[in-house]
Coordinates of N, CA and C in Angstrom, one line a residue:
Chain A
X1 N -17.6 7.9 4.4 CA -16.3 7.5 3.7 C -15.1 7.9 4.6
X2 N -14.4 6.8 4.6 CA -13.0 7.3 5.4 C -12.3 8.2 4.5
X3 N -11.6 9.1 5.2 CA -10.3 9.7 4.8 C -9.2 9.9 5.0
X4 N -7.6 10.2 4.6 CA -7.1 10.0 5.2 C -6.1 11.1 4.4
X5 N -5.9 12.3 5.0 CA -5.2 13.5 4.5 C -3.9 13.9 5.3
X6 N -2.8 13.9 4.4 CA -1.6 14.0 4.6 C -0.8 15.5 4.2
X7 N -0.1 16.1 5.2 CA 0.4 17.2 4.9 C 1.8 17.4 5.7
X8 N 2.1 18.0 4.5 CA 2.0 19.3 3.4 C 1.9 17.9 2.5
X9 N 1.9 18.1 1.5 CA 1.7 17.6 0.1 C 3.9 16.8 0.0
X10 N 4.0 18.3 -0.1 CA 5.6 18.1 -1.1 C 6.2 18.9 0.1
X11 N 7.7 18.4 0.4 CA 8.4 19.1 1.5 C 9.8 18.9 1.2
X12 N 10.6 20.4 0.8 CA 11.4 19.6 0.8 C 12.5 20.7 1.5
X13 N 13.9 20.0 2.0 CA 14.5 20.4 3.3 C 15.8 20.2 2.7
X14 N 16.9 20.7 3.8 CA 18.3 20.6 3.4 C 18.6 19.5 4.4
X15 N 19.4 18.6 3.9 CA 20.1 17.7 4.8 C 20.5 18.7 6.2
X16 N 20.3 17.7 7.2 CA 20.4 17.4 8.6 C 19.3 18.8 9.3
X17 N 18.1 19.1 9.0 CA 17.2 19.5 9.5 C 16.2 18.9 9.9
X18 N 15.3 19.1 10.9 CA 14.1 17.9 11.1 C 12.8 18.6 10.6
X19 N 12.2 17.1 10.3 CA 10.9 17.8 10.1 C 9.9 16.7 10.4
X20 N 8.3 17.5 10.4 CA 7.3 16.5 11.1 C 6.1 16.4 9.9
X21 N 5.8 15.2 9.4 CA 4.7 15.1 8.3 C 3.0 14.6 9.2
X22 N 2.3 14.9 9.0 CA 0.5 14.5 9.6 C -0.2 13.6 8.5
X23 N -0.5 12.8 9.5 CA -1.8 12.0 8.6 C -3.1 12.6 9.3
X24 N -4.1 12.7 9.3 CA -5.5 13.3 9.7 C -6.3 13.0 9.3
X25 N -7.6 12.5 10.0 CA -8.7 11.6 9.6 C -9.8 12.5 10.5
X26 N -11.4 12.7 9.7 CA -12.2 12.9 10.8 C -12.6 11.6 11.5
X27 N -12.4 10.3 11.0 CA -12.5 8.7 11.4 C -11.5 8.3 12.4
X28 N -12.0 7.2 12.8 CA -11.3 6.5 14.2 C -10.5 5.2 13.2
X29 N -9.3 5.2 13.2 CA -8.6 4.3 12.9 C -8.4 2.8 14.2
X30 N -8.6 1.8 13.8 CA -8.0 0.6 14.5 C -6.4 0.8 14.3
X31 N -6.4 0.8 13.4 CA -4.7 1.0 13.3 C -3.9 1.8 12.7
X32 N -2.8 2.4 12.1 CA -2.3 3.4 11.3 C -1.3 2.7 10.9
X33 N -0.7 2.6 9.5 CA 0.3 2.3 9.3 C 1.1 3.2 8.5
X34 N 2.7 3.5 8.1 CA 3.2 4.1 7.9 C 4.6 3.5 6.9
X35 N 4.4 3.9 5.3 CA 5.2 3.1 4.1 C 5.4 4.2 4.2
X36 N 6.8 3.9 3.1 CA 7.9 4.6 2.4 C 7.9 4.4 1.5
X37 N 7.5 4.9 -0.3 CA 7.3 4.6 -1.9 C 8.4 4.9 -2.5
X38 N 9.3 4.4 -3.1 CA 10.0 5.2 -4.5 C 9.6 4.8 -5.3
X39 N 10.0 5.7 -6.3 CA 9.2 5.8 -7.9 C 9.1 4.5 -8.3
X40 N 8.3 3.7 -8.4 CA 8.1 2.6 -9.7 C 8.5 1.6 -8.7
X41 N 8.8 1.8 -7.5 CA 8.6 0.5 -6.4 C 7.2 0.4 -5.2
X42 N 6.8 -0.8 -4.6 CA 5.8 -1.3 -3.7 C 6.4 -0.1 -2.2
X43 N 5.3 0.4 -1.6 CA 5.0 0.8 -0.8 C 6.1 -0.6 0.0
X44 N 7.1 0.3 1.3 CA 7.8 -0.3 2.2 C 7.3 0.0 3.6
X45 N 6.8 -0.8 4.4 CA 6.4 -0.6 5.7 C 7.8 -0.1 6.3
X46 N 7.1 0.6 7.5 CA 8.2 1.4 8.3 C 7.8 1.2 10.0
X47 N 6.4 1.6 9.7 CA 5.8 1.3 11.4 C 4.1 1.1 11.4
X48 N 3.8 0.2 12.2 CA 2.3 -0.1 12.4 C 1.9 0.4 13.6
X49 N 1.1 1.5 13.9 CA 1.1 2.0 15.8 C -0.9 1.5 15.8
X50 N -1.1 1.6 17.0 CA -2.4 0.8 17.4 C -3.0 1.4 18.3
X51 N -2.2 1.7 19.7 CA -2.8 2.3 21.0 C -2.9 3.9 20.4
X52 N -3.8 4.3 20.7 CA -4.0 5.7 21.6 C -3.0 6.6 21.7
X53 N -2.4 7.5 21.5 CA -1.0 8.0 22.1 C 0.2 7.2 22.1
X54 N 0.4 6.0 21.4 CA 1.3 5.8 20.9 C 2.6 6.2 20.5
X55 N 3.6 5.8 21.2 CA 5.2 6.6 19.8 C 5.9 4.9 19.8
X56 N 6.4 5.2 18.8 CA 7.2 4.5 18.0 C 8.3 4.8 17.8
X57 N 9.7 4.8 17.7 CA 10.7 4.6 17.4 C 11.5 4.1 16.2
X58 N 12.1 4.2 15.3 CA 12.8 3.7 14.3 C 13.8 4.6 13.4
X59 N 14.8 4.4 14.5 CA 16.2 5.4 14.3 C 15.9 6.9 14.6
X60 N 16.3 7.2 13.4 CA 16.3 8.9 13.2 C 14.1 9.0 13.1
X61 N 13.3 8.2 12.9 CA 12.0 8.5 12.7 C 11.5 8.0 13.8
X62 N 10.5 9.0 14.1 CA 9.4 8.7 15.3 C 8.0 9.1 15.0
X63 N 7.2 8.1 15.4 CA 5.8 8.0 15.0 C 5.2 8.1 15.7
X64 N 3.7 9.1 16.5 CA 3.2 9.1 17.1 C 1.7 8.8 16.1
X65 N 0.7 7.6 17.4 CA -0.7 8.0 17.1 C -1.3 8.9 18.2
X66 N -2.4 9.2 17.3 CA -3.1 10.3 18.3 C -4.0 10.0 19.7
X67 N -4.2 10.5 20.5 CA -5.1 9.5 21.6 C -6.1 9.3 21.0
X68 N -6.3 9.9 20.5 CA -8.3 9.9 19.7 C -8.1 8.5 18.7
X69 N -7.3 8.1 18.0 CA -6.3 7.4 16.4 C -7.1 7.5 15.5
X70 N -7.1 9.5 15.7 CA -7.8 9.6 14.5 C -6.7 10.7 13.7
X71 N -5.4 10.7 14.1 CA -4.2 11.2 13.3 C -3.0 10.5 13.6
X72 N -1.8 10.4 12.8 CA -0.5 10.3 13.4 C 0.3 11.3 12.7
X73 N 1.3 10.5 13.3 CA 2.6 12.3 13.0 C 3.8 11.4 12.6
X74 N 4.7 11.3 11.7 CA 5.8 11.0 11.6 C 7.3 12.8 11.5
X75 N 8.1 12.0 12.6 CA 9.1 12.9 12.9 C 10.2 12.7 12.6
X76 N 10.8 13.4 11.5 CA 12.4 12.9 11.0 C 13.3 13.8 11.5
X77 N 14.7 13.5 12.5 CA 15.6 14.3 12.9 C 16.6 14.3 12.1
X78 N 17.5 15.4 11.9 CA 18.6 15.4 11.2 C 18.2 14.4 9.6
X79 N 17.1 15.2 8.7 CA 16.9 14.3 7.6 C 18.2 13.8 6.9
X80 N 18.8 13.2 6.0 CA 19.3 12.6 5.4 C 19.2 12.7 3.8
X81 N 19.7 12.7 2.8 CA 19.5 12.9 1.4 C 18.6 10.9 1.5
X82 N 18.5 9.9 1.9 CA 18.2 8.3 2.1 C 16.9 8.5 2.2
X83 N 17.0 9.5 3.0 CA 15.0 9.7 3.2 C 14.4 9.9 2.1
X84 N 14.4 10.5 1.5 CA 14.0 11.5 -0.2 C 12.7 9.9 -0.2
X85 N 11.5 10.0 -0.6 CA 10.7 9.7 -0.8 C 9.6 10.0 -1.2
X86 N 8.4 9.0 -1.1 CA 6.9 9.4 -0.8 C 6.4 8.9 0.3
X87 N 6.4 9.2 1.7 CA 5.7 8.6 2.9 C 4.0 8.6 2.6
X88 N 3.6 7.4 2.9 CA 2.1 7.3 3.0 C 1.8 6.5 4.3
X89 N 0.8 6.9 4.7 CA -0.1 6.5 5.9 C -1.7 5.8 5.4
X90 N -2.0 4.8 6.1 CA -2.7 4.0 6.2 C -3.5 3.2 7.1
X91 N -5.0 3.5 7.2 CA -5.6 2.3 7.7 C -6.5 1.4 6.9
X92 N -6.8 0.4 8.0 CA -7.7 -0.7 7.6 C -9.1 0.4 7.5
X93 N -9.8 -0.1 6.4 CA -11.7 0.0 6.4 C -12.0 -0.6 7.4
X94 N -13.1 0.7 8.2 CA -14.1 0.1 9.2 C -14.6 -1.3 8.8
X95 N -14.5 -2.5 9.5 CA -15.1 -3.6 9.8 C -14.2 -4.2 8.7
X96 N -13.2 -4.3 8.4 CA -12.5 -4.8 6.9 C -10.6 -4.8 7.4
X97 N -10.1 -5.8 6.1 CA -8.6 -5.7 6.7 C -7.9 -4.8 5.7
X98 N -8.5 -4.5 4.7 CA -7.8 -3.8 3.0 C -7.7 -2.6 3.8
X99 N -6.4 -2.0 3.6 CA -5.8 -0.3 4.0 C -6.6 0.5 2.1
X100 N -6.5 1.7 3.4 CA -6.9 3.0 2.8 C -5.9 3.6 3.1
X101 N -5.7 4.2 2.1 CA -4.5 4.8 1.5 C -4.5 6.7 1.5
X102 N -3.9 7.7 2.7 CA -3.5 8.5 2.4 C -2.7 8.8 1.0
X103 N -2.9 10.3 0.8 CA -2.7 10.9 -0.1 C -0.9 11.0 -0.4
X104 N -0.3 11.2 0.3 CA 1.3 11.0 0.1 C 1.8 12.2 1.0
X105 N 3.2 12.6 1.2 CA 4.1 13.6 1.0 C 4.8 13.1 0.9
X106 N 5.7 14.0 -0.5 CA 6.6 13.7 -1.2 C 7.6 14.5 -0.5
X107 N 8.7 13.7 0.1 CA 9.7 14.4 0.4 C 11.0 14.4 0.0
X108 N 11.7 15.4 -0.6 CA 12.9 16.1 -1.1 C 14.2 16.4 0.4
X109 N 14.9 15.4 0.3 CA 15.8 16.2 1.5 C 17.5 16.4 0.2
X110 N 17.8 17.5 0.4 CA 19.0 18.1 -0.6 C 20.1 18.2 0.7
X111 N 20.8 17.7 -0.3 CA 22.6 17.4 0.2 C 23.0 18.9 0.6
Chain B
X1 N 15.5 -11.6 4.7 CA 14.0 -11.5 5.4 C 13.1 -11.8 4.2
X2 N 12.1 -12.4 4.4 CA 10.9 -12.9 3.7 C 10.6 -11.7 2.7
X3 N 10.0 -11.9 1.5 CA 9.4 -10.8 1.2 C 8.3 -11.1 -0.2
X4 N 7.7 -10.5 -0.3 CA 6.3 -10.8 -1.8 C 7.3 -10.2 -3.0
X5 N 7.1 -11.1 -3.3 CA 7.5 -11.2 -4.8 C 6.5 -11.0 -6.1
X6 N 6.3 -10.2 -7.2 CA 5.9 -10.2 -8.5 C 6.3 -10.4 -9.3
X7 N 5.8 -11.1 -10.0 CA 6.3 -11.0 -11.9 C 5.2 -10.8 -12.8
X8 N 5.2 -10.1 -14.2 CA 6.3 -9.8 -14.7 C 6.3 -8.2 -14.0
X9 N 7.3 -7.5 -13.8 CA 7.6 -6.4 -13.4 C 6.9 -5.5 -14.1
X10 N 7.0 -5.6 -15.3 CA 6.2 -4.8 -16.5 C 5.6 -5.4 -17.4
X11 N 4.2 -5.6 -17.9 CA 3.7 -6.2 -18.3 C 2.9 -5.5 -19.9
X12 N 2.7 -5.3 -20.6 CA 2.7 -4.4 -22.3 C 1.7 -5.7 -22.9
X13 N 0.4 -5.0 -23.0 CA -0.4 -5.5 -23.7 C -1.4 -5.0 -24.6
X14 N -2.2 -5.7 -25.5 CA -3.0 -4.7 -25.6 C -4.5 -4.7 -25.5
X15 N -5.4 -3.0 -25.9 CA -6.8 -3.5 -25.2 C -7.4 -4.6 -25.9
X16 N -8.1 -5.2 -24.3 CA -8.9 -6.4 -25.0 C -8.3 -7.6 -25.0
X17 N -7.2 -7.8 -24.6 CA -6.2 -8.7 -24.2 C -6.4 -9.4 -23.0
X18 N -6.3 -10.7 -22.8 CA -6.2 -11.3 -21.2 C -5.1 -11.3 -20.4
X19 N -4.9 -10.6 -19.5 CA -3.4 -10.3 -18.5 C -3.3 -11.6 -17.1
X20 N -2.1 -12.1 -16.8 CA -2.3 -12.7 -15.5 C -1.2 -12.0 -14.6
X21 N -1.3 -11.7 -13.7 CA -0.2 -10.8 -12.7 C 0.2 -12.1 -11.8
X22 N 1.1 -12.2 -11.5 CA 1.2 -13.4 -10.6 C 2.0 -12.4 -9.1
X23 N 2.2 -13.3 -8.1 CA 2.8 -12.6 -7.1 C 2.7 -14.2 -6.1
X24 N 4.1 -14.2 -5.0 CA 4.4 -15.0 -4.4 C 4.3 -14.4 -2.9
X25 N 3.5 -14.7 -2.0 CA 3.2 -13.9 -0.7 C 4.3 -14.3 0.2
X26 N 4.2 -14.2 1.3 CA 5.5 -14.4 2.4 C 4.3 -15.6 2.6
X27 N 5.4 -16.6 2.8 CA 5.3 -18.4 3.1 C 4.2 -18.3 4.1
X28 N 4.2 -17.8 5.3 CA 3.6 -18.1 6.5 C 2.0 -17.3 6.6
X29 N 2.1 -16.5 5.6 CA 1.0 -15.8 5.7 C -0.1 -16.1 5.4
X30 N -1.6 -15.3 5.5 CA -2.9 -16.2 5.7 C -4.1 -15.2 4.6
X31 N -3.2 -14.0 4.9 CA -4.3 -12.9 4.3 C -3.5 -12.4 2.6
X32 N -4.6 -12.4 1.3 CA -3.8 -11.9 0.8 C -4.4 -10.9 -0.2
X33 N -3.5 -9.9 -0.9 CA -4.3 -8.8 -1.1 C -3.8 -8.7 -2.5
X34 N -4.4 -7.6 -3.7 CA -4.3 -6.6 -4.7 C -4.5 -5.5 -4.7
X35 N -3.8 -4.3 -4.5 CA -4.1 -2.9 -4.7 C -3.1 -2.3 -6.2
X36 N -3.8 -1.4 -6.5 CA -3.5 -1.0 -8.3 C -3.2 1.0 -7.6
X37 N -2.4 1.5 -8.3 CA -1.8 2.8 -8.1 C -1.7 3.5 -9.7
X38 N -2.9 4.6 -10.3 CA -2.4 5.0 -11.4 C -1.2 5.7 -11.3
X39 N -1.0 6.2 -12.3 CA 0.5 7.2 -12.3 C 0.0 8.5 -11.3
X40 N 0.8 9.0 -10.7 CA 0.1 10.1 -9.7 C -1.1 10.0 -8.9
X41 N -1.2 8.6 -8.7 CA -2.7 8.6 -7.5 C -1.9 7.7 -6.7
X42 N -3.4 8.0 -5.8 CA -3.5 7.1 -4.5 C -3.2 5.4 -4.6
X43 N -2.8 5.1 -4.1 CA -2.6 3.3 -4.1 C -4.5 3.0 -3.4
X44 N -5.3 2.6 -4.4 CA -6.5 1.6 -4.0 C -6.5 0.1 -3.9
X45 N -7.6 0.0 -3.1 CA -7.8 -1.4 -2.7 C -8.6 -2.0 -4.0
X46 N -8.4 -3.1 -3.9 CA -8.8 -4.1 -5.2 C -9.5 -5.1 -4.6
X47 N -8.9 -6.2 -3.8 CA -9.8 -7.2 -3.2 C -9.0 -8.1 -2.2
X48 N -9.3 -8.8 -1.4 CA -8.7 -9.2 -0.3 C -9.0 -10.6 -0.5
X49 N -8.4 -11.4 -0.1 CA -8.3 -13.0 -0.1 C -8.1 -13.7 1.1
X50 N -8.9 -14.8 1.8 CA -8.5 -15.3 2.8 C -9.2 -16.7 3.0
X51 N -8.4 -18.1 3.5 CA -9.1 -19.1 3.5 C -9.7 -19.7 2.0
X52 N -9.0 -19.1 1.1 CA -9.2 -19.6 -0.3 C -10.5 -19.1 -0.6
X53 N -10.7 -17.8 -0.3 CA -11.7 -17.0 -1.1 C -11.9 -15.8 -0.5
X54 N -12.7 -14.8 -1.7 CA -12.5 -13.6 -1.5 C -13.3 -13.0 -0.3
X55 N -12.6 -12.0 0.8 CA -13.3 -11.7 1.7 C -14.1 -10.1 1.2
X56 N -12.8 -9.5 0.6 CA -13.6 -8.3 0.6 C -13.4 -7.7 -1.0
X57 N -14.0 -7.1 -1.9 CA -13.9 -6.4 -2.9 C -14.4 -4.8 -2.9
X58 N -13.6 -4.1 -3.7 CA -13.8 -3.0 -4.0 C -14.5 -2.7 -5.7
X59 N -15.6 -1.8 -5.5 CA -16.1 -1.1 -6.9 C -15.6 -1.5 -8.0
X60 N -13.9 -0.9 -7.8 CA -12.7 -1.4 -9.0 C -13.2 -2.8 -9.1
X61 N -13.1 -4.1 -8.8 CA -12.7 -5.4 -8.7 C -14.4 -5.6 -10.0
X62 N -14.5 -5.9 -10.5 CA -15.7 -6.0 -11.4 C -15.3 -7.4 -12.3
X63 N -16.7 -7.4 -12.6 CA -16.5 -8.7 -13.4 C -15.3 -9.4 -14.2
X64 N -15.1 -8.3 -14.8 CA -13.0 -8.7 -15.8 C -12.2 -9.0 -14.5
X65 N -12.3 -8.9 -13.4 CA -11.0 -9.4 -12.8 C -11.8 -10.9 -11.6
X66 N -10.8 -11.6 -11.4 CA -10.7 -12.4 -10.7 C -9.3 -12.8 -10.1
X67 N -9.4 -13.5 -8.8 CA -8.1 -14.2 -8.3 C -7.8 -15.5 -8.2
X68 N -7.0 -15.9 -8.3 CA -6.9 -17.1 -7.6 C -5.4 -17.7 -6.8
X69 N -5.9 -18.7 -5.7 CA -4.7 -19.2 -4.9 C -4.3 -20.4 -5.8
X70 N -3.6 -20.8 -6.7 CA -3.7 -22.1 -7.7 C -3.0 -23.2 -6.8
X71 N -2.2 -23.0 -5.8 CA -1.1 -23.9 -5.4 C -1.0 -23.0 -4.4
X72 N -0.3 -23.8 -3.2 CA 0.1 -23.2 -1.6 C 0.8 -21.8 -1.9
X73 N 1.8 -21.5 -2.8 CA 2.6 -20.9 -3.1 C 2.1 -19.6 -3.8
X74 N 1.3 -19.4 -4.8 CA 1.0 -18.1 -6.0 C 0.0 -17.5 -5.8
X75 N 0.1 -16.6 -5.8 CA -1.5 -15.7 -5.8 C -1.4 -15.0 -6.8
X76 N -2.5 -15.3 -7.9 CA -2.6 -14.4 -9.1 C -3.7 -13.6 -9.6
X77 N -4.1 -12.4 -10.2 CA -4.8 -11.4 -10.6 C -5.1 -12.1 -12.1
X78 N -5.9 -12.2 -12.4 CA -6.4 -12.1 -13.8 C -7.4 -11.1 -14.5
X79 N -7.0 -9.9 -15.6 CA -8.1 -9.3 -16.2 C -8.5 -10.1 -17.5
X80 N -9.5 -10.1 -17.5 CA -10.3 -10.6 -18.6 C -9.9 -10.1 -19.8
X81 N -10.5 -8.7 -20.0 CA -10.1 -8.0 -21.5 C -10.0 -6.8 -21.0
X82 N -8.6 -6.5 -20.9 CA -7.8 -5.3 -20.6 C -8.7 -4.2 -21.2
X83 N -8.6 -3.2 -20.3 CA -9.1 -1.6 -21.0 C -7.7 -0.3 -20.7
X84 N -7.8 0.4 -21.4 CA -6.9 1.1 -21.3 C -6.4 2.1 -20.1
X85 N -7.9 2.2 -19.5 CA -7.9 2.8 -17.6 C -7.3 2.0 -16.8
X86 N -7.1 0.4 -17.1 CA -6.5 -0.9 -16.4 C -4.6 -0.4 -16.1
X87 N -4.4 0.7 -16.9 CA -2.9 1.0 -17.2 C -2.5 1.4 -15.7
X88 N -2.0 0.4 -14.6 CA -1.4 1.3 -13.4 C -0.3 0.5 -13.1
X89 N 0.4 0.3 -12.1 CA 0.7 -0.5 -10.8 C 0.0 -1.5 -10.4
X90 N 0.4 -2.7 -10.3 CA -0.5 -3.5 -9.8 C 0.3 -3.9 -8.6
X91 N 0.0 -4.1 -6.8 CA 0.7 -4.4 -5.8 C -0.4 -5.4 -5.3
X92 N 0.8 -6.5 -5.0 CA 0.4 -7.9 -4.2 C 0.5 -7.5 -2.7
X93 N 0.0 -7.7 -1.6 CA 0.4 -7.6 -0.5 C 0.0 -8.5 0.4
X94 N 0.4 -8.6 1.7 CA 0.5 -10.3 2.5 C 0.3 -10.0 3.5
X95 N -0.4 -10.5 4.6 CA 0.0 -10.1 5.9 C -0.7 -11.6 6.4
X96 N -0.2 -11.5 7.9 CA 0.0 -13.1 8.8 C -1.4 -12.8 9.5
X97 N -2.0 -11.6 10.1 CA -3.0 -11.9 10.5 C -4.5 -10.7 10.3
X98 N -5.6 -10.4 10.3 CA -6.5 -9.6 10.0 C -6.7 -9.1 11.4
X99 N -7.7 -8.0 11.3 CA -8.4 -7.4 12.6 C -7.0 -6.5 12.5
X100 N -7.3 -5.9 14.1 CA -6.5 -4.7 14.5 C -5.4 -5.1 14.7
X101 N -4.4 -3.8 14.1 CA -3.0 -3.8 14.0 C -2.7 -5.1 12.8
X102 N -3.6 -5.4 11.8 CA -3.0 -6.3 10.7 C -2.0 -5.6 9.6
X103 N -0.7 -5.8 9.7 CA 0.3 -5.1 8.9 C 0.3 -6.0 7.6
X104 N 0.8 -5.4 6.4 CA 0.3 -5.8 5.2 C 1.9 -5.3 4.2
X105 N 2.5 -6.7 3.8 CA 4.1 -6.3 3.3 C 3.6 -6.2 1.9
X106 N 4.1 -5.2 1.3 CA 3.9 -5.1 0.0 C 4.8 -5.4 -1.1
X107 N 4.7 -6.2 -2.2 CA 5.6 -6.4 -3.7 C 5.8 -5.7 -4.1
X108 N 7.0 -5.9 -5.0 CA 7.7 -4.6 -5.9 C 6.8 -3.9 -6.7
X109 N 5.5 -4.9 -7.4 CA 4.4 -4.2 -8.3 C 4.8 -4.7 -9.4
X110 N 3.6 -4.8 -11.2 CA 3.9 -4.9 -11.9 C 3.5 -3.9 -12.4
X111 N 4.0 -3.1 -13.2 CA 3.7 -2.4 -14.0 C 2.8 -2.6 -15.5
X112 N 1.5 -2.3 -15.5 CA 0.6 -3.1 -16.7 C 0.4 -1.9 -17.3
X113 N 1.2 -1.7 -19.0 CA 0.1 -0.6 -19.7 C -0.1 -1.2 -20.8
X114 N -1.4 -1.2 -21.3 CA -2.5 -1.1 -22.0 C -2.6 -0.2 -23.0
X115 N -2.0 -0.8 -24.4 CA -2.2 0.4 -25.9 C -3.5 0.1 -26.3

């Protein structure tokens, strides 16, 4: 069974501090993907990474996969109160296209 | 920019009831999906759609539900006779191609609860 474990759980920070959230798998991911949830809305894509050692770029957020792509990392600089969410990470099932769904962290950034 | 669309946003029924979820995928897309989120869980997979039939299902997906593409345009979820565990999130999602690196845009969700 794949897994897909995200930490810390809950994080929460003061505006304009950085910080770095893990997705972690004992499994080899084809691909990782990376949404943004608010309450009572659809998961928002943010970034899809693929290669090995991968980074990604998207403003203030940077995504790394792992060489192995059996983790990634998302890295928020100078958070913002805009970020406040639930980031989740995601791959496809071995031999399949339906994502598996990390567990969350919920992040709090205060004004 | 393109985006999946749901209706009804919130849907109030009750058990034992027949539900249809509808959702409108992005125009150009080929793959299409259902995943359901209880209150404080994980977003699960439901069942995948491609080529006008189902490629992949999950456990969840059981006899009460089915999908269909009715017209170029709709992709809809149907439960048979609602149970009250049926109470989550329901997310349509779309993506243009499968295999590796397949990105998957996801709907606002309907919200279905079940008295």
């Amino acid at each position: 069974t794949q897994l897909l474990e995200q930490s810390p759980q809950f994080l929460s920070i003061q505006e304009g501090e950085n910080l770095t959230v893990y997705c972690n798998s004992s499994s080899v991911f084809s691909s990782l993907q990376w949404y943004r949830q608010e309450p009572g809305e659809g998961p928002v894509l943010l970034v899809t990474v693929v290669t090995g050692g991968e980074v990604k770029k998207l403003k203030r957020l940077t995504f790394q996969f792992g060489d192995a792509r059996k983790d990634s990392s998302l890295h928020i600089t100078a958070a913002q109160p805009g970020d406040t969410g639930l980031y989740l990470c995601a791959g496809p099932q071995t031999g399949a296209n339906n994502l598996f769904f990390g567990t969350g962290t919920r992040l709090t950034v205060i004004p | 920019e393109p985006e999946v669309t749901q209706t009804p946003s919130h849907q109030v029924t009750q058990m034992g009831q027949e539900v249809i979820l509808r959702c409108v995928p992005i125009s150009n897309h080929l793959y299409f999906y259902w995943y359901r989120q209880i209150l404080g869980q994980k977003v699960e997979f439901l069942v995948s759609f491609y080529n006008n039939e189902i490629s992949e299902k999950s456990e969840i997906f059981d006899d009460q539900f089915s999908v269909e593409r009715p017209d170029g345009s709709n992709f809809t979820l149907k439960i048979r006779s609602t149970k009250l565990e049926d109470s989550a999130m329901y997310f349509c999602a779309s993506g243009l191609a499968g295999g590796r690196g397949n990105t998957q845009y996801f709907g606002p969700g309907t919200r279905l609860t079940v008295l």
